[in-house]
Amino acid sequence: MIEILTPAELVRAGRTGALVADILQALKARSTVGTNLLDIDRWAQAMIVSAGAQSCYVDYSPSFGSGPFGHYICTAVNDAVLHGLPHDYALADGDLLTLDLAVILDGVAADSAISFLVGEARPPESVALIDATERALHAGIAAAGPGARIGDISAAIGAVLTAAGYPINTEFGGHGIGSTMHQDPHVSNTGRPGRGYKLRPGLLLALEPWAMVDTAELITDADGWTLRSATACRTAHSEHTIAITGDGAQILTLPSQPHS
Ligand code: MF3
Ligand code: CO
């Protein structure tokens, strides 16, 4: 089902989006060399609860995972890219960490992911990978203009990832979002312009380009959730929730105050 939000629901969506972004930025600031992924999960839980929001993950049991997720945030390190199950691991200098968070506040969900390097090291291959997923995300948002279709967004995302030299996996991509986290339409990270559902004001989409340096193939970790690159190469993932408006798209998952 595709949901179209009312103006009042869109105001609430903006509040949920800012909360998700603020939590992600606070967790990024606290994620340094030696930080344990389980601490990040506990901090996320505390911030979600104190905001009066509900986790979209803790009880989530989709077909692509094993049982309820049981945690409050996805933490994916280096070759782990999607659905990273927090576990007992202390971050090292130069680790590439992806934090992916979705919550519901006042009945409206928002979903966002950031990838960044921990500590001081800046391995060039990882910097380029993160940069490509961020540029792909912003190209996708720019393509969500009046009269655009889902295929225009997919094509814009795919063009950036392909030009950067990364193979594209089509098993997981973006999605509609609203009263629940995962809704139609699916937004592939590659596609053909002019195809698919025509965007309408009030539609919320989570766009989420992700990439792996040298493969399009995923393997599932023994934990039953975490998806890793089949070649153990590094990976990155950038996601925003956007609202389609009358004259383009508005990013909802922006922090309420500027962060570095
Ligand atoms: N938020 C993820 C996405 O971007 C989904 C994570 S589902 C979980 O669509 F169960 F792994 F948390
Ligand atoms: Co998502």
PDB file of C-alpha atoms and ligand atoms in Angstrom:
ATOM      1  CA  MET A   1       0.000   0.000   0.000  1.00  0.00           C
ATOM      2  CA  ILE A   2       1.157   3.515  -0.773  1.00  0.00           C
ATOM      3  CA  GLU A   3       0.316   6.133   1.878  1.00  0.00           C
ATOM      4  CA  ILE A   4      -0.165   9.817   1.123  1.00  0.00           C
ATOM      5  CA  LEU A   5       0.215  11.924   4.260  1.00  0.00           C
ATOM      6  CA  THR A   6      -2.015  14.832   5.236  1.00  0.00           C
ATOM      7  CA  PRO A   7      -0.446  18.254   5.933  1.00  0.00           C
ATOM      8  CA  ALA A   8      -0.802  17.607   9.686  1.00  0.00           C
ATOM      9  CA  GLU A   9       0.932  14.236   9.339  1.00  0.00           C
ATOM     10  CA  LEU A  10       3.730  15.889   7.340  1.00  0.00           C
ATOM     11  CA  VAL A  11       4.377  18.281  10.231  1.00  0.00           C
ATOM     12  CA  ARG A  12       4.715  15.268  12.520  1.00  0.00           C
ATOM     13  CA  ALA A  13       6.960  13.540   9.962  1.00  0.00           C
ATOM     14  CA  GLY A  14       9.317  16.512  10.164  1.00  0.00           C
ATOM     15  CA  ARG A  15       9.550  16.095  13.939  1.00  0.00           C
ATOM     16  CA  THR A  16      10.294  12.385  13.641  1.00  0.00           C
ATOM     17  CA  GLY A  17      12.889  13.097  10.960  1.00  0.00           C
ATOM     18  CA  ALA A  18      14.693  15.674  13.108  1.00  0.00           C
ATOM     19  CA  LEU A  19      14.691  13.270  16.064  1.00  0.00           C
ATOM     20  CA  VAL A  20      16.258  10.485  13.984  1.00  0.00           C
ATOM     21  CA  ALA A  21      18.884  12.877  12.606  1.00  0.00           C
ATOM     22  CA  ASP A  22      19.695  14.321  16.035  1.00  0.00           C
ATOM     23  CA  ILE A  23      20.124  10.843  17.527  1.00  0.00           C
ATOM     24  CA  LEU A  24      22.377   9.770  14.653  1.00  0.00           C
ATOM     25  CA  GLN A  25      24.563  12.876  15.014  1.00  0.00           C
ATOM     26  CA  ALA A  26      24.811  12.425  18.784  1.00  0.00           C
ATOM     27  CA  LEU A  27      25.819   8.791  18.310  1.00  0.00           C
ATOM     28  CA  LYS A  28      28.355   9.741  15.642  1.00  0.00           C
ATOM     29  CA  ALA A  29      29.943  12.226  18.039  1.00  0.00           C
ATOM     30  CA  ARG A  30      30.239   9.508  20.698  1.00  0.00           C
ATOM     31  CA  SER A  31      31.573   6.792  18.364  1.00  0.00           C
ATOM     32  CA  THR A  32      35.338   6.889  18.810  1.00  0.00           C
ATOM     33  CA  VAL A  33      38.193   4.402  19.032  1.00  0.00           C
ATOM     34  CA  GLY A  34      37.227   1.843  21.690  1.00  0.00           C
ATOM     35  CA  THR A  35      33.481   2.525  21.644  1.00  0.00           C
ATOM     36  CA  ASN A  36      31.539  -0.739  21.789  1.00  0.00           C
ATOM     37  CA  LEU A  37      28.668  -1.324  19.346  1.00  0.00           C
ATOM     38  CA  LEU A  38      26.513  -2.484  22.276  1.00  0.00           C
ATOM     39  CA  ASP A  39      27.057   0.894  23.967  1.00  0.00           C
ATOM     40  CA  ILE A  40      25.883   2.661  20.801  1.00  0.00           C
ATOM     41  CA  ASP A  41      22.762   0.473  20.895  1.00  0.00           C
ATOM     42  CA  ARG A  42      22.103   1.343  24.558  1.00  0.00           C
ATOM     43  CA  TRP A  43      22.596   5.056  23.914  1.00  0.00           C
ATOM     44  CA  ALA A  44      20.178   4.828  20.973  1.00  0.00           C
ATOM     45  CA  GLN A  45      17.614   3.068  23.159  1.00  0.00           C
ATOM     46  CA  ALA A  46      17.915   5.731  25.867  1.00  0.00           C
ATOM     47  CA  MET A  47      17.485   8.599  23.390  1.00  0.00           C
ATOM     48  CA  ILE A  48      14.494   6.963  21.684  1.00  0.00           C
ATOM     49  CA  VAL A  49      12.780   6.287  25.004  1.00  0.00           C
ATOM     50  CA  SER A  50      13.447   9.740  26.446  1.00  0.00           C
ATOM     51  CA  ALA A  51      11.967  11.353  23.319  1.00  0.00           C
ATOM     52  CA  GLY A  52       8.772   9.322  23.766  1.00  0.00           C
ATOM     53  CA  ALA A  53       9.365   7.547  20.443  1.00  0.00           C
ATOM     54  CA  GLN A  54       9.117   3.868  19.523  1.00  0.00           C
ATOM     55  CA  SER A  55      11.816   1.783  17.857  1.00  0.00           C
ATOM     56  CA  CYS A  56      10.936   0.377  14.427  1.00  0.00           C
ATOM     57  CA  TYR A  57      13.574  -2.310  14.905  1.00  0.00           C
ATOM     58  CA  VAL A  58      13.358  -3.978  18.300  1.00  0.00           C
ATOM     59  CA  ASP A  59      10.312  -6.154  17.554  1.00  0.00           C
ATOM     60  CA  TYR A  60      10.820  -6.226  13.793  1.00  0.00           C
ATOM     61  CA  SER A  61      10.720  -9.739  12.280  1.00  0.00           C
ATOM     62  CA  PRO A  62      10.831  -9.475   8.482  1.00  0.00           C
ATOM     63  CA  SER A  63      11.392 -12.388   6.112  1.00  0.00           C
ATOM     64  CA  PHE A  64      14.983 -11.228   5.529  1.00  0.00           C
ATOM     65  CA  GLY A  65      16.066 -11.573   9.167  1.00  0.00           C
ATOM     66  CA  SER A  66      15.947 -14.236  11.852  1.00  0.00           C
ATOM     67  CA  GLY A  67      13.387 -13.487  14.544  1.00  0.00           C
ATOM     68  CA  PRO A  68      12.884 -10.088  16.189  1.00  0.00           C
ATOM     69  CA  PHE A  69      15.880  -7.769  15.641  1.00  0.00           C
ATOM     70  CA  GLY A  70      16.067  -7.174  19.401  1.00  0.00           C
ATOM     71  CA  HIS A  71      18.141  -3.969  19.137  1.00  0.00           C
ATOM     72  CA  TYR A  72      17.497  -0.253  18.560  1.00  0.00           C
ATOM     73  CA  ILE A  73      19.936   0.641  15.797  1.00  0.00           C
ATOM     74  CA  CYS A  74      21.817  -1.070  12.989  1.00  0.00           C
ATOM     75  CA  THR A  75      25.599  -0.895  13.408  1.00  0.00           C
ATOM     76  CA  ALA A  76      27.546  -2.099  10.369  1.00  0.00           C
ATOM     77  CA  VAL A  77      31.370  -2.053  10.381  1.00  0.00           C
ATOM     78  CA  ASN A  78      33.612  -2.230   7.274  1.00  0.00           C
ATOM     79  CA  ASP A  79      32.365  -5.183   5.177  1.00  0.00           C
ATOM     80  CA  ALA A  80      29.001  -5.196   7.010  1.00  0.00           C
ATOM     81  CA  VAL A  81      26.538  -2.949   5.161  1.00  0.00           C
ATOM     82  CA  LEU A  82      22.873  -3.561   5.950  1.00  0.00           C
ATOM     83  CA  HIS A  83      20.930  -4.728   9.025  1.00  0.00           C
ATOM     84  CA  GLY A  84      24.086  -4.781  11.138  1.00  0.00           C
ATOM     85  CA  LEU A  85      23.164  -6.447  14.423  1.00  0.00           C
ATOM     86  CA  PRO A  86      24.946  -4.694  17.309  1.00  0.00           C
ATOM     87  CA  HIS A  87      27.401  -7.055  18.986  1.00  0.00           C
ATOM     88  CA  ASP A  88      30.338  -6.973  21.393  1.00  0.00           C
ATOM     89  CA  TYR A  89      32.920  -5.158  19.259  1.00  0.00           C
ATOM     90  CA  ALA A  90      35.088  -2.160  20.128  1.00  0.00           C
ATOM     91  CA  LEU A  91      35.645   0.260  17.247  1.00  0.00           C
ATOM     92  CA  ALA A  92      39.185   0.690  15.893  1.00  0.00           C
ATOM     93  CA  ASP A  93      40.864   3.659  14.229  1.00  0.00           C
ATOM     94  CA  GLY A  94      39.827   3.821  10.557  1.00  0.00           C
ATOM     95  CA  ASP A  95      36.790   1.555  10.900  1.00  0.00           C
ATOM     96  CA  LEU A  96      33.987   2.505   8.519  1.00  0.00           C
ATOM     97  CA  LEU A  97      30.821   2.580  10.619  1.00  0.00           C
ATOM     98  CA  THR A  98      27.256   2.781   9.315  1.00  0.00           C
ATOM     99  CA  LEU A  99      24.487   3.703  11.751  1.00  0.00           C
ATOM    100  CA  ASP A 100      20.943   3.117  10.470  1.00  0.00           C
ATOM    101  CA  LEU A 101      18.013   4.223  12.636  1.00  0.00           C
ATOM    102  CA  ALA A 102      14.241   4.273  12.227  1.00  0.00           C
ATOM    103  CA  VAL A 103      11.719   5.332  14.863  1.00  0.00           C
ATOM    104  CA  ILE A 104       8.045   6.258  15.101  1.00  0.00           C
ATOM    105  CA  LEU A 105       6.996   9.443  16.887  1.00  0.00           C
ATOM    106  CA  ASP A 106       3.315  10.454  17.106  1.00  0.00           C
ATOM    107  CA  GLY A 107       2.397   7.768  14.600  1.00  0.00           C
ATOM    108  CA  VAL A 108       4.834   8.742  11.837  1.00  0.00           C
ATOM    109  CA  ALA A 109       8.089   6.928  11.049  1.00  0.00           C
ATOM    110  CA  ALA A 110      11.406   8.238   9.723  1.00  0.00           C
ATOM    111  CA  ASP A 111      14.484   6.281   8.638  1.00  0.00           C
ATOM    112  CA  SER A 112      18.042   7.492   8.033  1.00  0.00           C
ATOM    113  CA  ALA A 113      21.555   6.090   7.799  1.00  0.00           C
ATOM    114  CA  ILE A 114      25.007   7.657   7.940  1.00  0.00           C
ATOM    115  CA  SER A 115      28.427   6.179   7.213  1.00  0.00           C
ATOM    116  CA  PHE A 116      31.628   7.675   8.603  1.00  0.00           C
ATOM    117  CA  LEU A 117      35.196   6.837   9.582  1.00  0.00           C
ATOM    118  CA  VAL A 118      36.065   6.295  13.233  1.00  0.00           C
ATOM    119  CA  GLY A 119      39.117   7.981  14.764  1.00  0.00           C
ATOM    120  CA  GLU A 120      41.821   9.757  12.769  1.00  0.00           C
ATOM    121  CA  ALA A 121      42.621   7.446   9.839  1.00  0.00           C
ATOM    122  CA  ARG A 122      41.120   8.389   6.470  1.00  0.00           C
ATOM    123  CA  PRO A 123      41.673   5.433   4.106  1.00  0.00           C
ATOM    124  CA  PRO A 124      41.124   6.929   0.612  1.00  0.00           C
ATOM    125  CA  GLU A 125      39.112   3.980  -0.716  1.00  0.00           C
ATOM    126  CA  SER A 126      36.663   4.350   2.190  1.00  0.00           C
ATOM    127  CA  VAL A 127      36.435   8.133   1.821  1.00  0.00           C
ATOM    128  CA  ALA A 128      35.551   7.698  -1.868  1.00  0.00           C
ATOM    129  CA  LEU A 129      32.971   5.011  -1.097  1.00  0.00           C
ATOM    130  CA  ILE A 130      31.156   7.111   1.515  1.00  0.00           C
ATOM    131  CA  ASP A 131      31.294  10.147  -0.758  1.00  0.00           C
ATOM    132  CA  ALA A 132      29.706   8.181  -3.616  1.00  0.00           C
ATOM    133  CA  THR A 133      26.747   6.990  -1.530  1.00  0.00           C
ATOM    134  CA  GLU A 134      26.179  10.539  -0.248  1.00  0.00           C
ATOM    135  CA  ARG A 135      26.344  11.992  -3.762  1.00  0.00           C
ATOM    136  CA  ALA A 136      24.009   9.263  -5.017  1.00  0.00           C
ATOM    137  CA  LEU A 137      21.552  10.090  -2.236  1.00  0.00           C
ATOM    138  CA  HIS A 138      21.538  13.783  -3.124  1.00  0.00           C
ATOM    139  CA  ALA A 139      21.183  12.989  -6.840  1.00  0.00           C
ATOM    140  CA  GLY A 140      18.168  10.837  -5.981  1.00  0.00           C
ATOM    141  CA  ILE A 141      16.628  13.633  -3.919  1.00  0.00           C
ATOM    142  CA  ALA A 142      17.256  16.148  -6.728  1.00  0.00           C
ATOM    143  CA  ALA A 143      15.511  13.804  -9.178  1.00  0.00           C
ATOM    144  CA  ALA A 144      12.355  13.729  -7.014  1.00  0.00           C
ATOM    145  CA  GLY A 145      10.964  16.876  -8.624  1.00  0.00           C
ATOM    146  CA  PRO A 146       7.436  17.646  -9.798  1.00  0.00           C
ATOM    147  CA  GLY A 147       6.137  15.045 -12.242  1.00  0.00           C
ATOM    148  CA  ALA A 148       9.004  12.650 -11.552  1.00  0.00           C
ATOM    149  CA  ARG A 149       8.571   8.910 -11.245  1.00  0.00           C
ATOM    150  CA  ILE A 150      10.321   6.375  -9.024  1.00  0.00           C
ATOM    151  CA  GLY A 151      12.433   5.343 -12.018  1.00  0.00           C
ATOM    152  CA  ASP A 152      13.876   8.856 -12.253  1.00  0.00           C
ATOM    153  CA  ILE A 153      15.125   8.605  -8.659  1.00  0.00           C
ATOM    154  CA  SER A 154      16.488   5.088  -9.191  1.00  0.00           C
ATOM    155  CA  ALA A 155      18.271   6.105 -12.393  1.00  0.00           C
ATOM    156  CA  ALA A 156      19.849   9.156 -10.739  1.00  0.00           C
ATOM    157  CA  ILE A 157      21.132   7.080  -7.808  1.00  0.00           C
ATOM    158  CA  GLY A 158      22.397   4.324 -10.090  1.00  0.00           C
ATOM    159  CA  ALA A 159      24.191   6.746 -12.407  1.00  0.00           C
ATOM    160  CA  VAL A 160      26.300   8.149  -9.550  1.00  0.00           C
ATOM    161  CA  LEU A 161      27.193   4.725  -8.131  1.00  0.00           C
ATOM    162  CA  THR A 162      28.046   3.366 -11.575  1.00  0.00           C
ATOM    163  CA  ALA A 163      30.153   6.398 -12.510  1.00  0.00           C
ATOM    164  CA  ALA A 164      32.061   5.934  -9.253  1.00  0.00           C
ATOM    165  CA  GLY A 165      32.813   2.365 -10.326  1.00  0.00           C
ATOM    166  CA  TYR A 166      30.687   0.412  -7.862  1.00  0.00           C
ATOM    167  CA  PRO A 167      28.541  -2.576  -8.834  1.00  0.00           C
ATOM    168  CA  ILE A 168      24.884  -2.229  -7.784  1.00  0.00           C
ATOM    169  CA  ASN A 169      22.927  -4.803  -5.801  1.00  0.00           C
ATOM    170  CA  THR A 170      19.160  -4.722  -6.449  1.00  0.00           C
ATOM    171  CA  GLU A 171      18.024  -6.974  -3.589  1.00  0.00           C
ATOM    172  CA  PHE A 172      17.654  -4.077  -1.112  1.00  0.00           C
ATOM    173  CA  GLY A 173      16.857  -0.448  -1.789  1.00  0.00           C
ATOM    174  CA  GLY A 174      14.700   2.442  -0.679  1.00  0.00           C
ATOM    175  CA  HIS A 175      11.031   2.342   0.203  1.00  0.00           C
ATOM    176  CA  GLY A 176       7.888   4.206   0.976  1.00  0.00           C
ATOM    177  CA  ILE A 177       7.491   5.079   4.659  1.00  0.00           C
ATOM    178  CA  GLY A 178       4.691   6.597   6.739  1.00  0.00           C
ATOM    179  CA  SER A 179       2.743   5.043   9.594  1.00  0.00           C
ATOM    180  CA  THR A 180       5.174   2.110   9.342  1.00  0.00           C
ATOM    181  CA  MET A 181       8.837   1.899   8.307  1.00  0.00           C
ATOM    182  CA  HIS A 182       8.643  -0.247   5.172  1.00  0.00           C
ATOM    183  CA  GLN A 183       5.938   0.452   2.619  1.00  0.00           C
ATOM    184  CA  ASP A 184       5.465   0.526  -1.135  1.00  0.00           C
ATOM    185  CA  PRO A 185       6.809   1.741  -3.450  1.00  0.00           C
ATOM    186  CA  HIS A 186      10.175   0.010  -3.587  1.00  0.00           C
ATOM    187  CA  VAL A 187      12.958   2.343  -4.779  1.00  0.00           C
ATOM    188  CA  SER A 188      15.696   0.379  -6.500  1.00  0.00           C
ATOM    189  CA  ASN A 189      19.198   1.841  -6.512  1.00  0.00           C
ATOM    190  CA  THR A 190      19.246   1.566 -10.288  1.00  0.00           C
ATOM    191  CA  GLY A 191      16.529   1.931 -12.886  1.00  0.00           C
ATOM    192  CA  ARG A 192      15.177   3.591 -15.958  1.00  0.00           C
ATOM    193  CA  PRO A 193      13.977   7.198 -16.086  1.00  0.00           C
ATOM    194  CA  GLY A 194      10.278   7.725 -16.727  1.00  0.00           C
ATOM    195  CA  ARG A 195       9.244   4.344 -15.290  1.00  0.00           C
ATOM    196  CA  GLY A 196       7.261   3.431 -12.216  1.00  0.00           C
ATOM    197  CA  TYR A 197       4.927   5.171  -9.781  1.00  0.00           C
ATOM    198  CA  LYS A 198       4.429   8.886 -10.343  1.00  0.00           C
ATOM    199  CA  LEU A 199       5.378  10.917  -7.250  1.00  0.00           C
ATOM    200  CA  ARG A 200       2.585  12.777  -5.465  1.00  0.00           C
ATOM    201  CA  PRO A 201       2.737  15.483  -2.792  1.00  0.00           C
ATOM    202  CA  GLY A 202       2.438  13.876   0.639  1.00  0.00           C
ATOM    203  CA  LEU A 203       4.367  10.739  -0.298  1.00  0.00           C
ATOM    204  CA  LEU A 204       7.271   9.922   2.036  1.00  0.00           C
ATOM    205  CA  LEU A 205      10.224   7.986   0.666  1.00  0.00           C
ATOM    206  CA  ALA A 206      13.326   6.605   2.338  1.00  0.00           C
ATOM    207  CA  LEU A 207      16.097   6.751  -0.277  1.00  0.00           C
ATOM    208  CA  GLU A 208      19.082   4.625   0.609  1.00  0.00           C
ATOM    209  CA  PRO A 209      21.957   4.149  -1.811  1.00  0.00           C
ATOM    210  CA  TRP A 210      24.552   1.722  -0.519  1.00  0.00           C
ATOM    211  CA  ALA A 211      27.631   0.335  -2.175  1.00  0.00           C
ATOM    212  CA  MET A 212      30.397  -2.224  -1.880  1.00  0.00           C
ATOM    213  CA  VAL A 213      33.847  -1.574  -3.387  1.00  0.00           C
ATOM    214  CA  ASP A 214      34.197  -4.585  -5.665  1.00  0.00           C
ATOM    215  CA  THR A 215      31.126  -6.826  -5.552  1.00  0.00           C
ATOM    216  CA  ALA A 216      27.335  -6.754  -5.777  1.00  0.00           C
ATOM    217  CA  GLU A 217      27.023  -9.971  -3.788  1.00  0.00           C
ATOM    218  CA  LEU A 218      25.933 -10.123  -0.150  1.00  0.00           C
ATOM    219  CA  ILE A 219      26.448 -12.847   2.409  1.00  0.00           C
ATOM    220  CA  THR A 220      24.472 -13.213   5.634  1.00  0.00           C
ATOM    221  CA  ASP A 221      26.478 -13.285   8.856  1.00  0.00           C
ATOM    222  CA  ALA A 222      26.085 -16.204  11.287  1.00  0.00           C
ATOM    223  CA  ASP A 223      23.986 -13.821  13.447  1.00  0.00           C
ATOM    224  CA  GLY A 224      21.178 -14.237  10.879  1.00  0.00           C
ATOM    225  CA  TRP A 225      20.826 -10.475  10.288  1.00  0.00           C
ATOM    226  CA  THR A 226      24.008  -8.683   9.328  1.00  0.00           C
ATOM    227  CA  LEU A 227      24.589  -8.504   5.572  1.00  0.00           C
ATOM    228  CA  ARG A 228      28.238  -8.316   4.468  1.00  0.00           C
ATOM    229  CA  SER A 229      30.039  -7.990   1.169  1.00  0.00           C
ATOM    230  CA  ALA A 230      30.814 -11.435  -0.259  1.00  0.00           C
ATOM    231  CA  THR A 231      34.448 -10.423  -0.843  1.00  0.00           C
ATOM    232  CA  ALA A 232      34.931  -8.778   2.600  1.00  0.00           C
ATOM    233  CA  CYS A 233      35.489  -5.431   0.849  1.00  0.00           C
ATOM    234  CA  ARG A 234      34.355  -2.219   2.528  1.00  0.00           C
ATOM    235  CA  THR A 235      30.815  -0.892   2.179  1.00  0.00           C
ATOM    236  CA  ALA A 236      28.853   2.307   2.840  1.00  0.00           C
ATOM    237  CA  HIS A 237      25.202   3.377   3.099  1.00  0.00           C
ATOM    238  CA  SER A 238      23.535   6.806   3.139  1.00  0.00           C
ATOM    239  CA  GLU A 239      19.821   7.257   3.749  1.00  0.00           C
ATOM    240  CA  HIS A 240      17.357  10.103   4.186  1.00  0.00           C
ATOM    241  CA  THR A 241      13.604  10.175   4.526  1.00  0.00           C
ATOM    242  CA  ILE A 242      12.144  12.774   2.161  1.00  0.00           C
ATOM    243  CA  ALA A 243       8.679  14.229   1.668  1.00  0.00           C
ATOM    244  CA  ILE A 244       7.413  14.871  -1.845  1.00  0.00           C
ATOM    245  CA  THR A 245       6.017  18.410  -2.016  1.00  0.00           C
ATOM    246  CA  GLY A 246       4.369  20.431  -4.772  1.00  0.00           C
ATOM    247  CA  ASP A 247       7.698  21.728  -6.012  1.00  0.00           C
ATOM    248  CA  GLY A 248      10.270  19.023  -5.246  1.00  0.00           C
ATOM    249  CA  ALA A 249      11.366  17.075  -2.233  1.00  0.00           C
ATOM    250  CA  GLN A 250      12.097  18.109   1.328  1.00  0.00           C
ATOM    251  CA  ILE A 251      14.638  16.194   3.422  1.00  0.00           C
ATOM    252  CA  LEU A 252      13.008  15.299   6.748  1.00  0.00           C
ATOM    253  CA  THR A 253      15.962  13.608   8.446  1.00  0.00           C
ATOM    254  CA  LEU A 254      18.051  16.757   8.977  1.00  0.00           C
ATOM    255  CA  PRO A 255      19.399  17.633  12.433  1.00  0.00           C
ATOM    256  CA  SER A 256      17.501  20.347  14.314  1.00  0.00           C
ATOM    257  CA  GLN A 257      20.816  22.133  14.928  1.00  0.00           C
ATOM    258  CA  PRO A 258      24.006  22.138  12.834  1.00  0.00           C
ATOM    259  CA  HIS A 259      26.614  19.455  13.517  1.00  0.00           C
ATOM    260  CA  SER A 260      30.176  19.179  12.276  1.00  0.00           C
TER     261      SER A 260
HETATM  262  N1  MF3 B   1      16.249   0.921   8.383  1.00  0.00           N
HETATM  263  C1  MF3 B   1      16.624  -0.168   7.518  1.00  0.00           C
HETATM  264  C2  MF3 B   1      16.309   0.349   6.156  1.00  0.00           C
HETATM  265  O1  MF3 B   1      16.987   1.243   5.820  1.00  0.00           O
HETATM  266  C3  MF3 B   1      15.943  -1.450   7.901  1.00  0.00           C
HETATM  267  C4  MF3 B   1      16.549  -2.091   9.069  1.00  0.00           C
HETATM  268  S1  MF3 B   1      15.577  -3.401   9.546  1.00  0.00           S
HETATM  269  C5  MF3 B   1      16.341  -4.086  10.877  1.00  0.00           C
HETATM  270  O2  MF3 B   1      15.348   0.089   5.499  1.00  0.00           O
HETATM  271  F1  MF3 B   1      15.516  -4.934  11.337  1.00  0.00           F
HETATM  272  F2  MF3 B   1      17.475  -4.611  10.494  1.00  0.00           F
HETATM  273  F3  MF3 B   1      16.607  -3.197  11.773  1.00  0.00           F
HETATM  274 CO    CO B   2      15.268   2.328   4.997  1.00  0.00          CO
END
